[in-house]
Short mmCIF file of C-alpha atoms in Angstrom, two decimals:
data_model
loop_
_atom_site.label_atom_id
_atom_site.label_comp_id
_atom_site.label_asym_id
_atom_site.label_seq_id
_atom_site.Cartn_x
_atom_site.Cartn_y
_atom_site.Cartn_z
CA UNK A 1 13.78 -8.92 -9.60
CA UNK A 2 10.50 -7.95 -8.08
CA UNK A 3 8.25 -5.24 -9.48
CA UNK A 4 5.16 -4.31 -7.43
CA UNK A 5 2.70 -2.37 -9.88
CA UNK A 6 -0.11 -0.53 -8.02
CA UNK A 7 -3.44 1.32 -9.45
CA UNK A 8 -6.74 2.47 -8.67
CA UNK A 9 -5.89 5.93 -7.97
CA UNK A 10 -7.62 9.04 -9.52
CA UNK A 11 -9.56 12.29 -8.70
CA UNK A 12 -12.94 11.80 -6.23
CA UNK A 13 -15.24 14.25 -4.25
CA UNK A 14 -14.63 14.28 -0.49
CA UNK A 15 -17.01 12.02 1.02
CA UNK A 16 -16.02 9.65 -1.90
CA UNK A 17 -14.41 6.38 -2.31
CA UNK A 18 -11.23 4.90 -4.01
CA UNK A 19 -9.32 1.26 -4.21
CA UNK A 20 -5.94 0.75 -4.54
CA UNK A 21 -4.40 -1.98 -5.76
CA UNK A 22 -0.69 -3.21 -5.87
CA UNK A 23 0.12 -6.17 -7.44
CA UNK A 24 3.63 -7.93 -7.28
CA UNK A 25 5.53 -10.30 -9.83
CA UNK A 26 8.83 -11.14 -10.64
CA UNK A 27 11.29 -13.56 -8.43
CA UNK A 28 8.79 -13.92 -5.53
CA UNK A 29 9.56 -16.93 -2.98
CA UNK A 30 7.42 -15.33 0.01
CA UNK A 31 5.50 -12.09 0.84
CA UNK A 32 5.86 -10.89 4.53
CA UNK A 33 4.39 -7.43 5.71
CA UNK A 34 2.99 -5.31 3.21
CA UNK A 35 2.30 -2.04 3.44
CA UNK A 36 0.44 1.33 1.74
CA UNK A 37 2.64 4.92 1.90
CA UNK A 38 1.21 8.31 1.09
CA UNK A 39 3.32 11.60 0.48
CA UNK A 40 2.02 14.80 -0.40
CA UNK A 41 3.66 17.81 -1.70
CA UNK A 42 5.95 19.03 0.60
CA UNK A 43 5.89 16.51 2.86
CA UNK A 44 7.55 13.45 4.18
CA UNK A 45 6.31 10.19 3.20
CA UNK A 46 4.10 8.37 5.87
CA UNK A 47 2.97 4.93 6.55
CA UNK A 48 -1.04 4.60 5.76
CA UNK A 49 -1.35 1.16 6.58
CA UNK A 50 0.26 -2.02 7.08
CA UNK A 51 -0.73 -5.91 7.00
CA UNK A 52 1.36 -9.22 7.81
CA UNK A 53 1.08 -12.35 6.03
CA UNK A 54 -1.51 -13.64 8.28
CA UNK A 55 -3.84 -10.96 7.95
CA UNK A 56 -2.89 -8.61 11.21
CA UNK A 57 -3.42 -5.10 10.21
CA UNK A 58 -2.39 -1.83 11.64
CA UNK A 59 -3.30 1.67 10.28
CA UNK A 60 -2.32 5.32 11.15
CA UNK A 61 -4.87 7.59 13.39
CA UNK A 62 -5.85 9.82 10.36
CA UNK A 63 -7.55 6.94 8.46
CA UNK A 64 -8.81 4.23 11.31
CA UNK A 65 -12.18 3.93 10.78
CA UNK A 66 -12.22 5.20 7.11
CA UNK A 67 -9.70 2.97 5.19
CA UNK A 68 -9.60 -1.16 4.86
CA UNK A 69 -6.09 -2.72 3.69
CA UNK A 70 -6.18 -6.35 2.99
CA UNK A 71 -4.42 -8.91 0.76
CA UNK A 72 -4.57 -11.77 -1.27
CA UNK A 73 -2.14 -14.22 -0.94
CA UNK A 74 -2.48 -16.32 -4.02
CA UNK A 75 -2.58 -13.77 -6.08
CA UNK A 76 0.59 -11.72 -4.36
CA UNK A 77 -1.67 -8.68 -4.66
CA UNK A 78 -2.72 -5.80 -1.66
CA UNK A 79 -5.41 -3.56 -1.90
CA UNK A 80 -6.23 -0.62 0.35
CA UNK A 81 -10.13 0.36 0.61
CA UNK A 82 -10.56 4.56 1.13
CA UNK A 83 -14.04 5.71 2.35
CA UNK A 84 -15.20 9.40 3.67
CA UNK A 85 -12.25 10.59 1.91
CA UNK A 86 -10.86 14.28 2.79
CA UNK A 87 -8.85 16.72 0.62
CA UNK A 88 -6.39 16.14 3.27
CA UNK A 89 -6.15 12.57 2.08
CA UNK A 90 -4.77 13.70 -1.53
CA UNK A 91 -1.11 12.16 -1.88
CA UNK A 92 0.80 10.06 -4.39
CA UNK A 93 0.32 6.56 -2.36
CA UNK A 94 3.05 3.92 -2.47
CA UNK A 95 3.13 0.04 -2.23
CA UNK A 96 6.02 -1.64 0.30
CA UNK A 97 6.67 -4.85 0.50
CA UNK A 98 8.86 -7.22 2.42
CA UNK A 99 9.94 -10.52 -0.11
CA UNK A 100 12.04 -12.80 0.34
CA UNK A 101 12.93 -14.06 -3.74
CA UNK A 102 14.32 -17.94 -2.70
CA UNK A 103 13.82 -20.16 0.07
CA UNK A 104 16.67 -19.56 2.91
CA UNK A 105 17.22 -16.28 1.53
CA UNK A 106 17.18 -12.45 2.75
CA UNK A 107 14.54 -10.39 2.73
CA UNK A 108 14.22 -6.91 0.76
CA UNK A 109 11.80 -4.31 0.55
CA UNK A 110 10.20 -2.89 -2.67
CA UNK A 111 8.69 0.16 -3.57
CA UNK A 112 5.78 0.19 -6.47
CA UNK A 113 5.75 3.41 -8.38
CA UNK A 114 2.76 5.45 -6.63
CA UNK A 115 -0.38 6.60 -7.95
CA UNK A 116 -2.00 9.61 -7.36
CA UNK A 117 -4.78 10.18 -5.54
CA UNK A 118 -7.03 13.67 -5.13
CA UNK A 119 -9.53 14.82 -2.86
CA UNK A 120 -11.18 17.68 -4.39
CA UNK A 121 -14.86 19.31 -5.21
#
């Protein structure tokens, strides 16, 4: 079993700045893609950001320029870096990630349990 674990979230001005974290343990053999969700109320869930195992990143139109996702291998752990943050940005955000738990086998994808963030004066 893998759990991922994520944190850093909380209430900020806009114009502010927040790091996530999302850490993952459990029966881990090998990380692939990992990735940082959002959904806010009433809406569907959307992909914020993603980033491969060797470090290529991609993010979604509404935060290039503004938001930083990276990882660290050794320690299994992603973090996602939010500046100029907008009230539009407030979402519970999610941690994906693609693991493969022994060598030769499949890969699945796990969801962390989402932390809130808030964009509000």
């Amino acid at each position: 079993q893998v759990q991922l674990v994520e944190s850093g979230g909380g209430l900020v001005q806009p114009g502010g700045s927040l790091r996530l974290s999302c850490a993952a343990s459990g029966s881990i053999f090998s990380i692939y893609a990992m990735y940082w969700y959002r959904q806010a109320p009433g809406k569907q869930r959307e992909l914020v950001a993603g980033i491969t195992s060797g470090g290529n990143t991609n993010y979604a139109d509404s935060v290039k320029g503004r938001f930083t996702i990276s990882r660290d291998n050794a320690k299994n752990t992603v973090y996602l870096q939010m500046n100029s943050l907008k009230p539009e940005d407030t979402a519970v955000y999610y941690c994906n990630a693609d693991v493969q738990t022994r060598q030769g086998g499949f890969r699945y994808s796990y969801w962390g349990q989402g932390t809130q963030v808030t964009v509000s004066s």
